[in-house]
XYZ file of C-alpha atoms in Angstrom:
579
model
C 332.345 101.518 -19.128
C 332.655 102.813 -22.687
C 329.659 102.538 -24.982
C 331.798 100.885 -27.670
C 331.774 97.601 -25.736
C 328.007 97.268 -26.081
C 328.392 97.742 -29.837
C 331.132 95.090 -30.009
C 329.119 92.514 -28.039
C 325.952 93.255 -29.996
C 327.793 93.069 -33.323
C 329.259 89.656 -32.488
C 325.855 88.285 -31.466
C 324.202 89.645 -34.643
C 326.958 88.200 -36.854
C 326.764 84.758 -35.287
C 322.961 84.818 -35.481
C 322.898 85.625 -39.191
C 325.877 83.470 -40.182
C 324.928 80.280 -38.349
C 321.444 80.380 -36.785
C 319.659 81.763 -39.853
C 321.473 79.218 -42.048
C 320.241 76.422 -39.775
C 316.690 77.775 -39.975
C 316.878 78.174 -43.765
C 318.185 74.669 -44.442
C 316.515 72.507 -41.804
C 313.320 74.324 -40.820
C 312.054 76.462 -43.714
C 313.922 74.350 -46.322
C 314.369 77.002 -48.984
C 314.236 75.799 -52.590
C 316.267 77.783 -55.178
C 314.049 76.371 -57.974
C 310.712 77.326 -56.425
C 308.742 79.723 -58.675
C 307.938 82.696 -56.457
C 304.686 84.713 -56.656
C 306.643 87.615 -58.182
C 307.123 85.435 -61.268
C 303.814 83.563 -61.060
C 301.670 86.701 -60.945
C 303.977 89.384 -62.369
C 301.677 92.365 -63.021
C 304.202 95.228 -62.985
C 302.357 96.900 -60.092
C 302.507 94.837 -56.885
C 304.039 91.557 -58.108
C 307.461 92.498 -59.478
C 310.594 90.239 -59.413
C 313.246 92.318 -57.698
C 316.984 92.130 -57.121
C 317.574 90.964 -53.550
C 319.647 94.034 -52.636
C 316.929 96.398 -53.877
C 314.244 94.346 -52.113
C 316.294 94.301 -48.922
C 316.386 98.086 -49.152
C 312.600 98.260 -49.500
C 311.994 95.736 -46.736
C 314.560 97.159 -44.321
C 313.426 100.763 -44.634
C 309.733 99.804 -44.524
C 310.188 98.089 -41.157
C 312.857 100.486 -39.796
C 310.692 103.490 -39.065
C 310.851 105.572 -35.911
C 309.782 102.676 -33.662
C 313.228 100.996 -33.291
C 314.464 104.373 -32.085
C 311.550 105.517 -29.930
C 311.063 102.204 -28.091
C 314.701 101.733 -26.983
C 315.024 105.458 -26.184
C 312.122 105.077 -23.736
C 313.107 101.650 -22.376
C 316.538 102.771 -21.114
C 314.504 104.289 -18.286
C 314.766 100.878 -16.609
C 318.527 100.873 -17.126
C 320.584 99.931 -20.153
C 321.058 96.213 -19.393
C 317.436 94.973 -19.810
C 317.027 96.988 -23.023
C 320.378 95.783 -24.401
C 319.677 92.100 -23.717
C 316.163 92.194 -25.180
C 317.385 93.901 -28.374
C 320.263 91.514 -29.143
C 318.588 88.270 -28.053
C 315.162 89.234 -29.373
C 316.640 90.096 -32.772
C 318.479 86.777 -33.178
C 315.953 84.324 -31.722
C 312.617 86.070 -32.307
C 312.652 88.887 -34.892
C 314.863 87.135 -37.439
C 312.865 83.902 -37.247
C 309.553 85.804 -37.412
C 310.397 88.114 -40.333
C 312.088 85.315 -42.288
C 309.240 82.903 -41.544
C 306.344 85.155 -42.528
C 308.135 85.899 -45.796
C 308.620 82.191 -46.611
C 305.090 81.272 -45.525
C 303.613 83.950 -47.791
C 305.839 83.016 -50.746
C 304.758 79.377 -50.396
C 301.107 80.487 -50.514
C 300.875 82.776 -53.563
C 302.013 85.931 -51.776
C 299.014 85.998 -49.448
C 299.168 88.090 -46.289
C 299.354 86.484 -42.852
C 295.754 87.562 -42.323
C 294.546 85.547 -45.313
C 296.739 82.599 -44.368
C 294.942 82.386 -41.027
C 291.961 81.099 -43.022
C 293.966 78.087 -44.252
C 295.793 77.435 -41.035
C 293.138 78.101 -38.387
C 289.787 78.782 -40.054
C 287.598 81.411 -41.703
C 286.483 83.013 -38.443
C 290.090 83.377 -37.281
C 290.982 84.952 -40.617
C 288.329 87.663 -40.267
C 289.276 88.367 -36.637
C 292.955 88.499 -37.567
C 292.293 90.844 -40.490
C 290.438 93.209 -38.155
C 293.355 93.125 -35.673
C 295.750 93.906 -38.515
C 293.450 96.656 -39.777
C 293.416 98.320 -36.353
C 297.197 97.955 -36.074
C 297.994 99.538 -39.456
C 295.506 102.291 -38.679
C 297.448 103.007 -35.484
C 300.764 102.795 -37.375
C 299.482 105.424 -39.795
C 298.386 107.719 -36.978
C 301.565 107.255 -34.905
C 304.028 107.759 -37.745
C 302.139 110.683 -39.283
C 302.213 112.322 -35.844
C 305.963 111.662 -35.504
C 306.784 113.059 -38.968
C 304.678 116.197 -38.553
C 306.249 116.963 -35.189
C 309.781 116.406 -36.512
C 309.063 118.781 -39.413
C 307.950 121.384 -36.879
C 310.920 120.808 -34.546
C 313.561 120.479 -37.304
C 312.372 122.627 -40.245
C 315.791 122.322 -41.917
C 315.006 118.651 -42.617
C 311.926 119.327 -44.772
C 313.718 120.320 -47.991
C 315.919 117.227 -47.995
C 312.987 114.866 -47.391
C 310.865 116.312 -50.204
C 313.759 116.425 -52.675
C 313.929 112.652 -52.344
C 310.531 112.154 -54.023
C 311.353 113.419 -57.565
C 314.794 111.824 -57.316
C 313.211 108.443 -56.518
C 310.749 108.748 -59.422
C 313.639 109.589 -61.786
C 315.585 106.542 -60.564
C 312.530 104.308 -60.984
C 312.102 105.290 -64.634
C 315.852 105.047 -65.300
C 316.020 101.498 -63.956
C 312.779 99.944 -65.165
C 312.302 101.770 -68.486
C 315.913 102.107 -69.575
C 317.403 99.091 -67.775
C 319.875 101.279 -65.918
C 321.673 100.616 -62.642
C 320.027 101.694 -59.412
C 323.197 101.839 -57.320
C 324.945 104.911 -58.720
C 321.795 107.071 -59.141
C 320.695 106.256 -55.582
C 324.103 107.221 -54.189
C 323.937 110.504 -56.146
C 320.402 111.094 -54.816
C 321.597 110.513 -51.274
C 324.421 113.024 -51.820
C 321.905 115.603 -53.050
C 319.704 114.988 -50.018
C 322.535 115.434 -47.530
C 323.885 118.476 -49.360
C 320.457 120.112 -49.137
C 320.291 119.212 -45.423
C 323.652 120.871 -44.810
C 322.692 123.999 -46.738
C 319.250 124.244 -45.118
C 320.844 123.961 -41.669
C 322.783 127.159 -42.344
C 320.486 129.088 -44.740
C 317.417 130.347 -42.924
C 315.041 130.837 -45.866
C 315.510 127.205 -46.967
C 314.048 126.016 -43.662
C 310.355 125.368 -44.246
C 309.103 126.499 -40.853
C 305.293 126.581 -40.980
C 305.050 127.696 -37.352
C 306.938 130.851 -38.283
C 304.776 131.321 -41.379
C 301.668 131.229 -39.183
C 303.031 133.914 -36.867
C 305.409 132.177 -34.455
C 305.111 130.028 -31.346
C 302.931 132.406 -29.333
C 300.583 133.404 -32.157
C 296.943 132.376 -32.535
C 296.191 131.539 -36.134
C 293.076 130.694 -38.123
C 289.934 129.383 -36.394
C 291.457 129.998 -32.979
C 294.179 127.374 -33.404
C 297.708 128.116 -32.331
C 300.306 128.509 -35.056
C 301.832 125.178 -34.009
C 298.480 123.420 -34.349
C 297.932 124.943 -37.786
C 301.398 123.858 -38.874
C 300.673 120.349 -37.611
C 297.362 120.251 -39.504
C 298.949 121.401 -42.767
C 301.736 118.832 -42.507
C 299.247 116.024 -41.835
C 297.194 117.007 -44.902
C 300.324 117.136 -47.079
C 301.531 113.786 -45.750
C 298.201 112.090 -46.383
C 298.005 113.413 -49.947
C 301.507 112.066 -50.497
C 300.802 108.601 -49.049
C 297.615 108.322 -51.107
C 299.595 108.837 -54.306
C 302.564 106.729 -53.156
C 300.407 103.748 -52.170
C 298.530 103.748 -55.501
C 301.566 103.975 -57.778
C 303.266 100.780 -59.015
C 306.017 99.768 -56.590
C 308.804 100.387 -59.133
C 307.856 104.042 -59.706
C 308.416 105.366 -56.189
C 308.385 102.767 -53.417
C 311.324 100.601 -54.518
C 313.762 103.365 -55.614
C 312.945 105.572 -52.633
C 313.420 102.662 -50.261
C 316.692 101.780 -51.979
C 317.904 105.351 -51.393
C 316.808 105.033 -47.775
C 318.680 101.751 -47.388
C 321.879 103.599 -48.334
C 320.850 106.388 -46.000
C 320.417 103.945 -43.155
C 323.795 102.344 -43.850
C 325.455 105.769 -44.010
C 323.641 106.924 -40.880
C 324.524 103.797 -38.933
C 328.095 104.058 -40.231
C 328.411 107.661 -39.049
C 327.011 106.864 -35.626
C 329.083 103.734 -35.080
C 332.234 105.484 -36.374
C 331.499 108.393 -34.058
C 331.122 105.901 -31.240
C 334.441 104.298 -32.173
C 336.320 107.629 -32.284
C 334.820 109.128 -29.128
C 333.986 105.997 -27.051
C 331.778 107.999 -24.660
C 331.211 106.678 -21.162
C 327.889 105.108 -20.235
C 326.354 107.462 -17.679
C 322.983 105.745 -17.370
C 322.550 103.122 -14.629
C 322.732 99.428 -15.521
C 319.342 98.924 -13.850
C 316.950 101.425 -12.311
C 315.843 100.169 -8.916
C 313.705 103.254 -8.241
C 311.515 103.002 -11.362
C 307.886 103.985 -10.774
C 306.657 101.101 -12.959
C 308.128 97.618 -13.284
C 310.053 96.687 -16.431
C 308.518 93.211 -16.322
C 306.570 92.736 -18.631
C 306.366 96.339 -19.903
C 309.866 96.266 -21.407
C 308.808 93.683 -23.998
C 306.095 95.908 -25.457
C 308.006 99.179 -25.104
C 310.771 97.801 -27.327
C 308.821 96.196 -30.157
C 310.574 97.080 -33.419
C 314.252 96.390 -32.860
C 313.589 93.172 -30.971
C 310.485 91.747 -32.708
C 307.508 93.413 -34.376
C 304.269 92.118 -35.848
C 304.297 94.913 -38.391
C 307.377 93.287 -39.958
C 305.266 90.236 -40.742
C 302.752 92.456 -42.520
C 305.514 93.923 -44.686
C 307.079 90.482 -45.304
C 303.789 88.931 -46.381
C 302.156 92.076 -47.739
C 304.721 93.606 -50.084
C 308.111 91.853 -49.855
C 306.760 88.376 -50.676
C 305.282 89.772 -53.895
C 308.721 90.995 -55.010
C 310.989 88.098 -53.996
C 312.939 86.923 -57.055
C 314.234 83.629 -55.628
C 313.066 81.828 -52.522
C 316.661 81.564 -51.304
C 316.731 85.393 -51.164
C 314.284 85.216 -48.232
C 317.061 84.659 -45.686
C 318.935 87.734 -46.883
C 315.832 89.932 -47.052
C 313.960 88.703 -43.981
C 316.527 87.687 -41.386
C 319.179 90.257 -42.334
C 316.495 92.943 -42.398
C 315.720 92.101 -38.765
C 319.436 92.236 -37.907
C 319.688 95.676 -39.503
C 316.826 96.915 -37.372
C 318.463 95.404 -34.304
C 321.634 97.372 -35.116
C 319.536 100.553 -35.305
C 317.883 99.822 -31.945
C 321.299 99.103 -30.414
C 322.803 102.433 -31.473
C 319.635 104.160 -30.215
C 320.281 102.656 -26.778
C 323.946 103.662 -26.837
C 323.187 107.214 -28.028
C 320.757 107.744 -25.144
C 322.838 106.218 -22.337
C 326.031 108.090 -23.317
C 324.449 111.480 -24.006
C 324.276 112.784 -20.438
C 327.407 114.042 -18.638
C 326.491 112.201 -15.428
C 323.928 109.866 -13.928
C 322.169 112.697 -12.090
C 321.222 114.451 -15.329
C 320.076 111.161 -16.839
C 317.822 110.543 -13.839
C 316.511 114.101 -13.969
C 315.378 113.601 -17.573
C 314.199 110.023 -17.027
C 312.490 110.848 -13.745
C 309.543 108.548 -14.423
C 308.111 106.362 -17.174
C 305.830 109.153 -18.395
C 308.784 111.557 -18.558
C 310.845 108.954 -20.433
C 308.026 108.476 -22.955
C 307.944 112.180 -23.702
C 311.707 112.728 -23.817
C 313.004 109.569 -25.511
C 313.036 110.622 -29.173
C 314.527 114.029 -28.400
C 317.277 112.437 -26.299
C 318.151 110.106 -29.164
C 318.409 112.921 -31.714
C 320.663 114.923 -29.414
C 322.696 111.866 -28.436
C 323.065 110.742 -32.066
C 324.125 114.263 -33.008
C 326.732 114.142 -30.260
C 328.085 110.836 -31.635
C 328.182 112.253 -35.174
C 330.370 115.128 -34.022
C 333.023 112.464 -33.445
C 333.521 112.262 -37.243
C 333.734 116.027 -37.617
C 330.090 116.923 -38.343
C 328.900 120.117 -36.598
C 326.162 119.535 -34.030
C 323.402 121.499 -35.838
C 324.037 119.751 -39.161
C 324.243 116.370 -37.411
C 320.853 116.949 -35.755
C 319.318 117.849 -39.135
C 320.764 114.759 -40.826
C 319.537 112.500 -38.008
C 316.037 113.990 -38.273
C 316.122 113.502 -42.074
C 316.966 109.834 -41.534
C 314.161 109.345 -39.003
C 311.580 111.140 -41.158
C 312.631 109.205 -44.270
C 312.186 105.873 -42.486
C 308.928 106.939 -40.878
C 307.567 108.094 -44.267
C 308.592 104.781 -45.818
C 306.724 102.916 -43.092
C 303.728 105.234 -43.443
C 303.098 104.730 -47.149
C 303.875 100.992 -46.957
C 301.349 100.785 -44.114
C 298.694 102.623 -46.152
C 299.334 100.228 -49.050
C 298.913 97.287 -46.638
C 295.714 98.824 -45.279
C 294.406 99.035 -48.837
C 295.097 95.320 -49.315
C 293.304 94.438 -46.078
C 290.237 96.544 -46.892
C 290.093 94.859 -50.303
C 290.345 91.409 -48.667
C 287.490 92.253 -46.299
C 285.507 93.543 -49.280
C 285.980 90.196 -51.028
C 285.090 88.303 -47.858
C 281.803 90.174 -47.345
C 280.991 90.664 -51.074
C 281.314 94.469 -50.894
C 282.889 94.813 -54.318
C 283.407 98.579 -54.126
C 286.010 98.008 -51.406
C 288.142 96.007 -53.823
C 288.665 99.144 -55.918
C 292.165 100.490 -55.176
C 291.087 104.134 -55.011
C 288.079 103.442 -52.772
C 290.142 101.311 -50.371
C 292.986 103.851 -50.292
C 290.579 106.730 -49.668
C 289.099 104.883 -46.685
C 292.611 104.180 -45.381
C 293.781 107.779 -45.736
C 290.625 109.444 -44.376
C 290.391 107.173 -41.319
C 294.115 107.571 -40.603
C 293.832 111.351 -40.844
C 290.836 111.433 -38.505
C 292.630 109.294 -35.926
C 295.794 111.378 -36.124
C 293.924 114.651 -35.629
C 292.004 113.626 -32.516
C 291.873 116.817 -30.423
C 292.289 115.033 -27.098
C 295.016 114.108 -24.708
C 298.029 115.736 -23.038
C 299.449 117.068 -26.297
C 296.281 118.922 -27.285
C 295.187 119.178 -30.916
C 296.320 116.310 -33.103
C 297.456 114.030 -30.302
C 295.905 110.849 -31.681
C 299.282 109.401 -32.596
C 300.711 110.243 -29.181
C 297.757 108.708 -27.352
C 297.938 105.468 -29.322
C 301.612 104.734 -28.680
C 301.006 102.473 -25.607
C 298.465 100.391 -27.541
C 300.716 100.265 -30.606
C 303.357 98.368 -28.644
C 301.013 95.745 -27.187
C 298.980 95.121 -30.345
C 302.155 94.988 -32.424
C 303.620 92.278 -30.214
C 300.362 90.320 -30.136
C 300.380 90.349 -33.922
C 303.955 89.007 -33.916
C 302.917 86.244 -31.532
C 299.954 85.237 -33.730
C 302.180 85.261 -36.837
C 304.688 82.972 -35.098
C 301.769 80.741 -34.153
C 300.700 80.513 -37.810
C 304.250 79.594 -38.852
C 304.362 76.977 -36.075
C 301.108 75.376 -37.252
C 302.383 75.359 -40.850
C 305.671 73.711 -39.824
C 303.843 71.115 -37.730
C 301.652 70.217 -40.682
C 304.747 69.747 -42.813
C 306.208 67.388 -40.203
C 309.122 69.721 -39.424
C 310.762 70.793 -36.180
C 308.838 73.852 -35.006
C 310.594 74.625 -31.697
C 312.426 77.600 -33.257
C 309.082 79.390 -33.714
C 307.115 77.844 -30.838
C 309.480 78.989 -28.040
C 309.595 82.718 -28.974
C 305.839 82.589 -29.663
C 305.010 81.288 -26.169
C 307.350 83.791 -24.510
C 306.012 86.725 -26.512
C 302.325 85.860 -26.072
C 302.757 85.377 -22.318
C 304.503 88.730 -21.815
C 302.243 90.682 -24.138
C 298.942 89.283 -22.919
C 300.038 89.953 -19.344
C 300.866 93.558 -20.242
C 297.699 94.109 -22.278
C 295.321 92.663 -19.699
C 296.932 94.887 -17.087
C 296.561 97.955 -19.321
C 292.972 97.305 -20.432
C 291.635 96.285 -17.010
C 293.593 98.492 -14.625
C 294.773 101.515 -16.613
C 292.484 102.368 -19.508
C 289.175 101.279 -17.983
C 289.451 103.703 -15.081
C 289.397 100.848 -12.569
C 292.873 101.643 -11.299
C 295.098 104.672 -11.356
C 294.957 105.125 -15.133
C 293.233 108.040 -16.812
C 290.424 105.843 -18.185
C 291.089 106.897 -21.765
C 288.132 105.608 -23.773
C 289.955 105.387 -27.096
C 292.651 103.083 -25.739
C 290.122 101.050 -23.771
C 287.867 100.404 -26.795
C 290.664 99.523 -29.214
C 292.535 97.541 -26.565
C 289.471 95.538 -25.546
C 288.633 94.641 -29.155
C 292.188 93.503 -29.909
C 292.424 91.533 -26.653
C 289.122 89.695 -27.189
C 289.915 88.905 -30.825
C 293.406 87.669 -29.888
C 292.132 85.346 -27.151
C 289.515 84.001 -29.557
C 292.173 83.289 -32.202
C 294.468 81.686 -29.622
C 291.797 79.293 -28.381
C 291.020 78.246 -31.947
C 294.699 77.972 -32.860
C 295.664 75.888 -29.831
C 292.894 73.472 -30.720
C 294.207 73.347 -34.288
C 297.818 72.892 -33.155
C 296.857 69.930 -30.954
C 294.881 68.269 -33.746
C 296.763 65.163 -34.893
C 294.657 64.719 -38.023
C 295.922 67.726 -39.990
C 296.158 67.160 -43.725
C 299.493 68.554 -44.929
C 298.512 68.160 -48.584
C 296.356 71.299 -48.495
C 299.322 73.503 -47.641
C 302.338 74.377 -49.773
C 305.476 72.742 -48.442
C-alpha cells in the first residue's frame, strides 16, 4: 500500500475533528464568549501578558508544543507496526489532544491566566496544588534535559544546521522591534527571515567552513580532548553551555522581543516543512515496507504505545504551554479554538508524517526489521530513521538528499529550541509560585528563579551515566518523560472535568479521554517503577528513573484520590469559579 493513503485518511479525520467536533466543544461545552475580557487585556504588562493576533499566537503555541517529541515518539512506536501508531495519532489528536489543549487554555483564561498547577488549588485543594506543582516542576526539568540533549546531538551530527539556527535569533529580534515598536507587519519579515535561514542551510550544506563542527575543532572523532574527555564529549558540553546561556536570556526577555517573532518564523517553517514532506509523499507515493503489526515484538505495545507516542496524540506539556504562556496572550476568548485545538491538529499532522517517513524509508520489510530489531534498538534509531526518511520524501520535490537532511535537522532543532526556552520560562513561573506558597520571596525574583531552572537543567543533562556515556541525562530520562507527560495530561483533563461539572455542563468529552489515559499511563508507570527501574525484574535498576518515577507516581495517586472525592461531591459551589 502507498503511504499517501495514510495521509489522506488522517487528513480527513483531522479536518472533520476541527470543523465539527471542536465547534461542538466550543459552543456547547466550553461556551466561548467573544466579549469576555481576557487576561492579556486585564493584566497587560508588555512582558508576559500581551494581547496577540491569533495567527501569531498560534505560531507561538504550535511551535512551543511541536518540539522533537512528536517526531521521536512515533518514530519509535512504529516498532510495533504502523497500524497501532497511526490509529493512536489520529484518534488521540481529535478526541484527546484537541480537547485537552483547548480546555486548559480556556480554563486558564477564565481564571486570570493561572497555570493548571495553581488552578488545582481552586479545584481540588491546596495540598493537591503543591503536589501538582512539584510534578510539573519535575516534568519541565526533564523536558529541559531531554530537548537540550536532542539539540546538542543534532548539532554534532548535522553541523551544517548550526548556522541557520543561530541566524534566526537576530532576525527574530529585528522582527520583534519592527512589529511592536514601529507597528509593522510580521508576515513579510518572517517569510524573508525563513528564506534567509533556508538559504544559509543550503550554502552550509555545500561549503565546508560554514559547518560549525565542534568535534572537528576538538581534534576529530577519535581524539581525546581536554580533561580526558573525547572530542565528542567536549563538543556536547560546549553546546549545552551555549544553549543554556541562550535559554536564560530568551526566557527573561519580554515575549514580544524574541519568543513571539521567533515562534512565528518557526510556524512558517513548520508549514513549509510539512508542505515539502507531504508534497514529496504525493509525488513519490512510496510503498509502506513496515509491517502493519509486529507479532514478534520483544515488549507488548499495550499499554506502552500510549506513553511512547505522547506529543502528537496528547501531551501534558501542551497544557503547561496553554495555561502558562498562551493564555496570557490570547486576544479574544473565541481565538482559543483556533490556537488550542488547531495547534493540536498541527502536531498530529507532524506525528503522522513522522510515521509515514519511517515506514516508507526502507526498501523492504527485512531491512526495517533489522533496524527495528527490538524496542531498545528502535529507541536508539528512531530519530535518525525519521531524518533520513524525511530527506528521502523531500527529494520528491527536487531537493538533493544532503540539503534535505540539513533542512529537516534545522526544523527539528528550531522546534526543540522553542520548546526548551518556553519550558525554562514555565519552570521560572513554577519556582516563583512555590516561592509565594512557602514565603521564600527570593524565588519570586525572575533572575533567581531562572538561574535555578537553568543550573538544575544543565546538571541533569550532563549526568555522566548511562549507555550513552557523558551527558546522557536526557537520553536516560526519555522513558520517564513519556509516562509523566501523559499523567500530567490526565490530571489536567481531570481538572477541566471538575470545572465543567461545577458549571453544570456536560463533561463526558473530557472525562472519557481522562479515564482512558490515566488507566493506560498508570498501568505503564507502575510496571516501570516496580519491575524495571527498581531492579526487581529484568530492568537495569536505574536509580535516577526509580526516584523520579516513584515521586511522580505517589504524588499522582494522592492527587487522584483527592480529586475523585472532589468530583463525587454534590455540594460544590460553582460561584467560586469563573464560568
